[in-house]
Coordinates of C-alpha atoms (C1' of nucleotides) in Angstrom, one line a residue:
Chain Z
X77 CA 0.0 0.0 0.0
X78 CA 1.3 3.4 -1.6
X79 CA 1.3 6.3 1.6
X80 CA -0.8 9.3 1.1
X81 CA 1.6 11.3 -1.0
X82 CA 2.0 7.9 -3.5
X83 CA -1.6 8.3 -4.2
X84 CA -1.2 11.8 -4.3
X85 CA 1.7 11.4 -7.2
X86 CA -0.8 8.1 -8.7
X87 CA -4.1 10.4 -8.8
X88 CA -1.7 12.8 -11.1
X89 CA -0.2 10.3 -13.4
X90 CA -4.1 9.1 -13.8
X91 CA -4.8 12.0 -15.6
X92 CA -1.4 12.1 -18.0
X93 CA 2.5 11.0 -18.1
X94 CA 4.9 13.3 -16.3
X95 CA 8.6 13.9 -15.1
X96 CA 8.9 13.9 -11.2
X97 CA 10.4 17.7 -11.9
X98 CA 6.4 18.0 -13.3
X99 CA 4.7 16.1 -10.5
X100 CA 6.8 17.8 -8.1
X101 CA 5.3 21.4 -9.6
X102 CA 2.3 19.5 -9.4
X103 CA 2.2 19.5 -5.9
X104 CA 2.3 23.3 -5.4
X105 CA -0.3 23.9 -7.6
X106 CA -2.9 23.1 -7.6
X107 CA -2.5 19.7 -5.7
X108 CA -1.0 22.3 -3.5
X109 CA -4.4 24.1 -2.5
X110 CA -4.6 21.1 -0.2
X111 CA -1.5 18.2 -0.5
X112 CA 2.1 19.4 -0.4
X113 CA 6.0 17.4 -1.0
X114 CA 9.0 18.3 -2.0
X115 CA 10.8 16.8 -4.7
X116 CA 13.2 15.2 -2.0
X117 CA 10.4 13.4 -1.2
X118 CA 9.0 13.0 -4.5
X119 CA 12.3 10.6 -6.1
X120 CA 12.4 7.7 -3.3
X121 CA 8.2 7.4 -3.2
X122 CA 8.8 7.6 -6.9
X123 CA 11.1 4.6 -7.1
X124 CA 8.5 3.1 -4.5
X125 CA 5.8 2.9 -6.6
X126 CA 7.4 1.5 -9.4
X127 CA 9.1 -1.3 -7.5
X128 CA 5.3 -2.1 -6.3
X129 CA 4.3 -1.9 -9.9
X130 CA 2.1 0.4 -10.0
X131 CA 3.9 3.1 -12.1
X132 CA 6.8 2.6 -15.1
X133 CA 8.7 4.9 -16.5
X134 CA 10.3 5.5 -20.1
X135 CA 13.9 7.5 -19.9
X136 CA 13.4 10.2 -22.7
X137 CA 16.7 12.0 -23.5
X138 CA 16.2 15.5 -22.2
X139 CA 18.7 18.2 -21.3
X140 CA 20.9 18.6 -18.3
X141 CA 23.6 15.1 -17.0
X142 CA 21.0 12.5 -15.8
X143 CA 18.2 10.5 -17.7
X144 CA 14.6 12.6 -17.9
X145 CA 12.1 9.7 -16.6
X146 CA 8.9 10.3 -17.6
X147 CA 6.4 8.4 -15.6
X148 CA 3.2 7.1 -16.3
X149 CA 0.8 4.5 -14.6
X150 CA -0.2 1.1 -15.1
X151 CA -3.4 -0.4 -14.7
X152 CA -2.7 -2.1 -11.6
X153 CA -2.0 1.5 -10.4
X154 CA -5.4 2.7 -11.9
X155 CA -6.9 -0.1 -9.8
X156 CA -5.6 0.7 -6.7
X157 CA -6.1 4.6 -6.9
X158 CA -9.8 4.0 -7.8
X159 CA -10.3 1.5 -4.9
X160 CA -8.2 4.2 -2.8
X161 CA -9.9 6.8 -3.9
X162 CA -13.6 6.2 -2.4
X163 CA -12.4 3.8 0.6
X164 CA -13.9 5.4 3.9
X165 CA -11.5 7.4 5.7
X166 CA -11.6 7.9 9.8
X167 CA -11.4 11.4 11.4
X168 CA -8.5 12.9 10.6
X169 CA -6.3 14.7 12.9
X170 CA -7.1 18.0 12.6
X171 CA -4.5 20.4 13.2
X172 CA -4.9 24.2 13.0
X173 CA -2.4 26.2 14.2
X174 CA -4.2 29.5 14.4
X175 CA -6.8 27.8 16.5
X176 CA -4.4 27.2 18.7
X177 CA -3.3 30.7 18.9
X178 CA -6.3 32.1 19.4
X179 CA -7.5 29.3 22.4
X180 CA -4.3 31.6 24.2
X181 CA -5.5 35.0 22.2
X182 CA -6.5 35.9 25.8
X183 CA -3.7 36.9 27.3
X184 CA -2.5 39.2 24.4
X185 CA -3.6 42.6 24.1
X186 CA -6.7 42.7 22.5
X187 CA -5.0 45.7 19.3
X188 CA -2.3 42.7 18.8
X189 CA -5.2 40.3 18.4
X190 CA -6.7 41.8 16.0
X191 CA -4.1 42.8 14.2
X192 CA -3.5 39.2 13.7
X193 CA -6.8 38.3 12.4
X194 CA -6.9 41.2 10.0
X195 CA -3.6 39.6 8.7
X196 CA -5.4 36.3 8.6
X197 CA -8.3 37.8 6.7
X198 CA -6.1 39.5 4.2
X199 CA -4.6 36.2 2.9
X200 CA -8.4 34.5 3.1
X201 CA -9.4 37.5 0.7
X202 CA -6.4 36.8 -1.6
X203 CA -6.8 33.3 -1.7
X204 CA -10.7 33.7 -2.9
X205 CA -9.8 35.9 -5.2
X206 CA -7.6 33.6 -6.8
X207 CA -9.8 30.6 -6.5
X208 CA -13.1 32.5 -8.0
X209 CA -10.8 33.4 -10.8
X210 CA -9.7 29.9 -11.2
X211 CA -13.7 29.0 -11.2
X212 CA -14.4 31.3 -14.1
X213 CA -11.8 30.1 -16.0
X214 CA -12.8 26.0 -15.2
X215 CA -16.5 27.2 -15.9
X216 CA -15.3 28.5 -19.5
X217 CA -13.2 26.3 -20.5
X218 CA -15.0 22.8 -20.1
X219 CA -18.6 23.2 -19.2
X220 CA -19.9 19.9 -20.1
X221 CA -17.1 18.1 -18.0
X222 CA -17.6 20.0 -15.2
X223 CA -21.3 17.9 -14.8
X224 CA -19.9 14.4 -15.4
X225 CA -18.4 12.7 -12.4
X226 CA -16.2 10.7 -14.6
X227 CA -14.1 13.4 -15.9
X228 CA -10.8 14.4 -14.2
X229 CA -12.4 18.0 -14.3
X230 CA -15.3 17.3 -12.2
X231 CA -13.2 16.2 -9.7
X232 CA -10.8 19.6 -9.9
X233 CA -14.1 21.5 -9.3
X234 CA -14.8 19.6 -6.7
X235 CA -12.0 20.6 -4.6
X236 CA -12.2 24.2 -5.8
X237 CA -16.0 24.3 -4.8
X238 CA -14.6 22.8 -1.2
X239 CA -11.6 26.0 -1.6
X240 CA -14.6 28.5 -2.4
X241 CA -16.7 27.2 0.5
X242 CA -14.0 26.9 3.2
X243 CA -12.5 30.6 2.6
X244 CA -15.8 32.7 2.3
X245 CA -16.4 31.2 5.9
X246 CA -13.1 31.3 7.2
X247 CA -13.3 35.4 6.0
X248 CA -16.7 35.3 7.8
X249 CA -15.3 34.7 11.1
X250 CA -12.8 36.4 11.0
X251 CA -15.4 39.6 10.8
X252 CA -17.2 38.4 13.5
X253 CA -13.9 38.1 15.5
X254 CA -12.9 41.3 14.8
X255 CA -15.9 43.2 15.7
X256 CA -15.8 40.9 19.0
X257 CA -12.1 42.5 19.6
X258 CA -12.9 46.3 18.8
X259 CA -16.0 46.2 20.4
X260 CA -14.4 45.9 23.7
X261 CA -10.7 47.3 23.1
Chain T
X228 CA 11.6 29.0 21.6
X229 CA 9.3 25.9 22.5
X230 CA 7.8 24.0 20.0
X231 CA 3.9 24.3 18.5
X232 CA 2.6 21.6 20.9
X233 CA 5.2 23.8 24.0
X234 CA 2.7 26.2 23.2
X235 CA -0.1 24.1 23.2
X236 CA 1.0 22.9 26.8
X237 CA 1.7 26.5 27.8
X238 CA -2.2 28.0 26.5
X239 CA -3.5 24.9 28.7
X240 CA -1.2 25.7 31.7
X241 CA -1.8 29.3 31.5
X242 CA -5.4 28.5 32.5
X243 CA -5.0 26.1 35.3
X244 CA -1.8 23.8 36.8
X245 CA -1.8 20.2 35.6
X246 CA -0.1 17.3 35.6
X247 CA 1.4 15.7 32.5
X248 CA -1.8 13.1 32.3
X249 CA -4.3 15.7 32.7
X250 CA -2.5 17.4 29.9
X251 CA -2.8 14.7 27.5
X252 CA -6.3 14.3 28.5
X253 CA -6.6 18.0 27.2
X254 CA -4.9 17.6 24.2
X255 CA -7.7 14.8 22.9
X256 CA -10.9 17.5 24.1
X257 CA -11.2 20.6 24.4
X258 CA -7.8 21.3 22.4
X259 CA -8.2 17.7 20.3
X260 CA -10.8 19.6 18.1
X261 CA -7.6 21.6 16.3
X262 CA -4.5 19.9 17.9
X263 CA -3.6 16.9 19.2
X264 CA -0.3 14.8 21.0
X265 CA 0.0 11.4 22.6
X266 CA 1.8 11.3 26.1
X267 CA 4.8 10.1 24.8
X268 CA 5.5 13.5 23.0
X269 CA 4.1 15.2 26.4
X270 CA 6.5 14.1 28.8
X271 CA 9.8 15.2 26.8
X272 CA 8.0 18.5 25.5
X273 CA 7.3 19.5 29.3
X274 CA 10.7 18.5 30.4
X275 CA 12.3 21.0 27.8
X276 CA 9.4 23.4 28.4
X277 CA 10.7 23.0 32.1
X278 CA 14.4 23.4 31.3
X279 CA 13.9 26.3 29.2
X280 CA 12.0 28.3 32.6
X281 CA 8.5 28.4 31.3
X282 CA 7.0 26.1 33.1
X283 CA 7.9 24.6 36.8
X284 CA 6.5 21.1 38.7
X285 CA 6.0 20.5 42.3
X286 CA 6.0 16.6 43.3
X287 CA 2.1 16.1 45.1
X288 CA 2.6 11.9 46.2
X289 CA -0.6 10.6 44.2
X290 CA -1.0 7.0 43.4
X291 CA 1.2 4.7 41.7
X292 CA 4.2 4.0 42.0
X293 CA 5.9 7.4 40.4
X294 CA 5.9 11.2 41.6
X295 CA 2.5 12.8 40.3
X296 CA 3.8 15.8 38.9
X297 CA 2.0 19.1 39.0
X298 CA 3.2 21.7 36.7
X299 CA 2.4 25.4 36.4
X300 CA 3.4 28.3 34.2
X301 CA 6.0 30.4 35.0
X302 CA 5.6 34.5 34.5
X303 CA 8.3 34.3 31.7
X304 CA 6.3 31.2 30.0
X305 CA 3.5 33.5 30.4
X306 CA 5.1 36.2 28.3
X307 CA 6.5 34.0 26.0
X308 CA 2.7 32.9 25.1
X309 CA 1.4 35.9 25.0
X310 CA 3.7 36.7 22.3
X311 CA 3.4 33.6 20.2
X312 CA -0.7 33.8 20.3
X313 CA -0.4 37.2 18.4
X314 CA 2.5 37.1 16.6
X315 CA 1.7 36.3 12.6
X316 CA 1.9 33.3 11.1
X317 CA 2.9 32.3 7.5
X318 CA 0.2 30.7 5.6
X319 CA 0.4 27.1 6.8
X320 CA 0.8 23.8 4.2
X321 CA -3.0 22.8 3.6
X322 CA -3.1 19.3 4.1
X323 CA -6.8 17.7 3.6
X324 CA -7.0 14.0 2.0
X325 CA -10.0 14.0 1.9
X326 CA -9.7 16.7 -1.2
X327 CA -6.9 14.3 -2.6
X328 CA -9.6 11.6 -2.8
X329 CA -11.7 13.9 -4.7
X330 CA -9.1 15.0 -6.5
X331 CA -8.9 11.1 -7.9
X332 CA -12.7 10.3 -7.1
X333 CA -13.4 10.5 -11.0
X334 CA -11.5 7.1 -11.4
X335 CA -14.1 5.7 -9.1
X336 CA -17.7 4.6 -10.3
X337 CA -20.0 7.4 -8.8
X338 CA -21.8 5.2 -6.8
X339 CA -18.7 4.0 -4.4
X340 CA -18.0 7.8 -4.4
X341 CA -21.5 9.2 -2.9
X342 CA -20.8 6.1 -0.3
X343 CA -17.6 8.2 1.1
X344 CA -19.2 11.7 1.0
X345 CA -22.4 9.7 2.7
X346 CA -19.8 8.9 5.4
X347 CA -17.9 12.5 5.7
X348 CA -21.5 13.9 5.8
X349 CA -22.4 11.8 8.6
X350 CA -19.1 12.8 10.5
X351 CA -19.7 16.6 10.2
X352 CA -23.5 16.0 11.6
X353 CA -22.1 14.5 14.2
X354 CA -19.4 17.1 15.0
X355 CA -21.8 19.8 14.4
X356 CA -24.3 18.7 17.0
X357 CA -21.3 17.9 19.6
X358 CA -20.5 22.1 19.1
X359 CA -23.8 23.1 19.2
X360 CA -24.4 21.5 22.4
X361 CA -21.2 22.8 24.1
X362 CA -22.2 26.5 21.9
X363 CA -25.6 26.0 24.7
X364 CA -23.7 24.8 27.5
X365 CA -21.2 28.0 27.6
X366 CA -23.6 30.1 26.7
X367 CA -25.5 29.2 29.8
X368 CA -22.6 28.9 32.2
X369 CA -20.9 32.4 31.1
X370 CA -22.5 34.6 29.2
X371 CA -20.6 37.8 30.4
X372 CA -16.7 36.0 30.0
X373 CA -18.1 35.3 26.5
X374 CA -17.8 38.7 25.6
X375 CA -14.5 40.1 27.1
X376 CA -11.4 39.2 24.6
X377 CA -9.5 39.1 28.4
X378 CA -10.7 35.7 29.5
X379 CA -9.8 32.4 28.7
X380 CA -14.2 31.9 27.6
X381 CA -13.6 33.9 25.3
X382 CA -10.9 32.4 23.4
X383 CA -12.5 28.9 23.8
X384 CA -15.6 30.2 22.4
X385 CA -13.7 31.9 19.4
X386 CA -12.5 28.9 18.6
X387 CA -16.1 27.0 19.1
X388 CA -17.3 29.3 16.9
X389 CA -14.7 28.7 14.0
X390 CA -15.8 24.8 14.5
X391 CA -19.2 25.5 13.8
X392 CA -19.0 27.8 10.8
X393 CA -16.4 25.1 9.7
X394 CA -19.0 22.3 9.9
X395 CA -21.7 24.4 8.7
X396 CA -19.7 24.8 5.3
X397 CA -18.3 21.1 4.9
X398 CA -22.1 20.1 5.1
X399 CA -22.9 22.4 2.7
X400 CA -20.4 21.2 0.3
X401 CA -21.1 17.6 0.7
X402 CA -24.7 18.1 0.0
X403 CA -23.6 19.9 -3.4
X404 CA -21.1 17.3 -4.3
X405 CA -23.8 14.2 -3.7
X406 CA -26.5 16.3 -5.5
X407 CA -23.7 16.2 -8.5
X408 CA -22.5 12.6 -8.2
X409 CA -26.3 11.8 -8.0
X410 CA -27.9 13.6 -10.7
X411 CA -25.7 11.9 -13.2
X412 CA -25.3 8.5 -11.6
Chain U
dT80 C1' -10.7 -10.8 40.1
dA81 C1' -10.6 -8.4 35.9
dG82 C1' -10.5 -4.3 33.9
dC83 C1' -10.2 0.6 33.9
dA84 C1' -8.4 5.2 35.3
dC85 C1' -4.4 7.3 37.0
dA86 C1' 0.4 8.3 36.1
dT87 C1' 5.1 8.5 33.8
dG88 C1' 8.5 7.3 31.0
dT89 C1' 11.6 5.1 26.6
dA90 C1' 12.3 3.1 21.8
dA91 C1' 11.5 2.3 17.1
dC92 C1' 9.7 3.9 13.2
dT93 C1' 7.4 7.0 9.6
dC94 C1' 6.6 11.3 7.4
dG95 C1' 8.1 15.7 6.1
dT96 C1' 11.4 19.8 5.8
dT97 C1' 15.8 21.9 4.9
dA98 C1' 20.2 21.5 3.3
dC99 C1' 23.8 19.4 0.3
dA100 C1' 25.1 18.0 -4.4
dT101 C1' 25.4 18.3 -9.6
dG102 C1' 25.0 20.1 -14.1
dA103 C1' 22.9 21.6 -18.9
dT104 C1' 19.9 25.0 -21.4
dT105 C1' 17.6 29.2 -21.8
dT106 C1' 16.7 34.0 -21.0
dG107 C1' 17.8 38.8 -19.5
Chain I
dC253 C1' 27.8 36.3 -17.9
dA254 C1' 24.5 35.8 -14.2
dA255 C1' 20.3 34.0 -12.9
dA256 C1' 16.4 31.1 -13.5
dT257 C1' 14.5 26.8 -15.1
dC258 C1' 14.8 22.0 -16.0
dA259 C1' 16.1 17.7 -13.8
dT260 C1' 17.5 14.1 -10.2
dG261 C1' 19.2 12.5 -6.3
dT262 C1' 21.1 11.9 -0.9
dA263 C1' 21.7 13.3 4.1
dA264 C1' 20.5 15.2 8.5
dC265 C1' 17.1 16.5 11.4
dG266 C1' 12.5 17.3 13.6
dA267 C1' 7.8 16.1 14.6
dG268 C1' 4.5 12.6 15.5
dT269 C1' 2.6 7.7 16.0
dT270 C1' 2.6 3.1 17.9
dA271 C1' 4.4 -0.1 20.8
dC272 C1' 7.0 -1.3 25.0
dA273 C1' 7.3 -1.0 30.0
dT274 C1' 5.7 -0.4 34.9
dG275 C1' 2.7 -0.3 38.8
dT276 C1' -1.3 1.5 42.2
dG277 C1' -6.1 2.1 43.6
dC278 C1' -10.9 1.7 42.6
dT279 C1' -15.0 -0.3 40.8
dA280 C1' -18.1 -3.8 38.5

DNA sequence: TAGCACATGTAACTCGTTACATGATTTG
DNA sequence: CAAATCATGTAACGAGTTACATGTGCTA
């Protein structure tokens, strides 16, 4: 069984071939919205997968000293990213860091508190922004795939629906914090 | 400077001295909800939170057959927390696999995938009602602490309230995303 | 009398980050 | 000609989980 980040690098290769200098770009956008790794871990889980069979790759002559291994996956691969893919999943740990600040936010000054959260809701703006532009563009480009749950695109909205959804109400309360902290400063 | 769970430990002594048990207790609820640790990273952590000065322990003779240590927050750990709550924090690494699965959950015939959002669905019901009730509970037992960003009420019920606009919107989406997988299926 | 709650620790292992290491091609 | 991009790998370290280890007092 691949770890989270083999499926991660398998639910790529599903949708086309790459280089693992590509999947690793993958993985900051837009896998990055919500899975991140480094190409230092993107080599040996490479070489993982392959010795499990569930990827190959082809060494295509590209520039630079060492071989250009583009990877693609095999259908034992597609098997077990599918069966992956909708197995049931238990709570996850969930770890929020800011949550944690703000459990101690008491014993700060109330002006330094919000000062924090209006830097919080600055980046929750940004990042809308970018994800509504993102939305106009899917909703242009492939309308029809955007309905069909079979379609690598459906999925992509899926997570950018999700993206949408968690920042308009993580921007919510951060208003309502804020009004909480200058009410009473 | 102490690690993110030393600060954990430091936002639960700040409120009340513990021992290293009752801090792990902590650490699965209230604090479980966004952070969570296992004794065996506790006992270390407080011991470096203890040779750093932020924290001391007095031995109270409990049961067993070791010293029952009770530990207590020292004025420069107090300061040192206060800081860290308000200083700003980069944009954390996103990681959610439940999005990676939707990321892949095109390769997976739509019934199987309205099975696992069935599931999640179920989870954030659950969740949701388990904050509601607490949302009535402090209501009840403070309703003035609530209010001032100077108590340790308020920051809980900051957080509280992040849970429940969280759970409000992961519902949301679910319902979307089934309404999709169904309507086609 | 068996199991659970209380109570504290260590060891082995996995996952992830940062730093080290190399080197060609393209662009400013 | 300097910097960024393409391209692949290893090493050291930190954070977190699971398992190992011990032992008392209370309750069903």
């Amino acid at each position: 069984m691949p770890t989270t980040l083999g499926y991660a690098l398998l639910g790529l290769l599903a949708r086309a071939p790459r280089t693992g200098y590509a999947l690793t770009q993958a993985l900051r956008a837009p896998i990055g919205y919500f899975w991140t790794a480094s190409h230092s871990q993107v080599y040996p889980e490479l070489a993982r997968l392959e010795a499990a069979g569930l990827i190959r790759h082809r060494v295509v002559d590209g520039p630079g000293p060492r071989d250009t291994k583009s990877y693609r996956i095999t259908a034992t691969g597609r098997r077990a990213l599918a069966t992956w893919a909708a197995a049931p999943m238990p709570r996850p740990t969930e770890r929020d860091e800011l949550m944690l600040k703000v459990f101690s936010l008491w014993t700060a000054a109330p002006e330094r508190a919000a000062d924090l959260v209006t830097r919080q809701r600055a980046m929750h703006v940004e990042r809308l922004a970018e994800y509504q532009r993102i939305d106009a563009e899917m909703r242009a480009a492939s309308p029809a795939e955007l309905r069909d749950p079979r379609t690598p695109e459906f999925s992509s909205y899926a997570t950018l629906r999700r993206g949408i959804s968690f920042e308009a109400h993580a921007l919510t309360w951060c208003d309502w914090l804020l009004a909480q902290l200058g009410g009473t400063a």
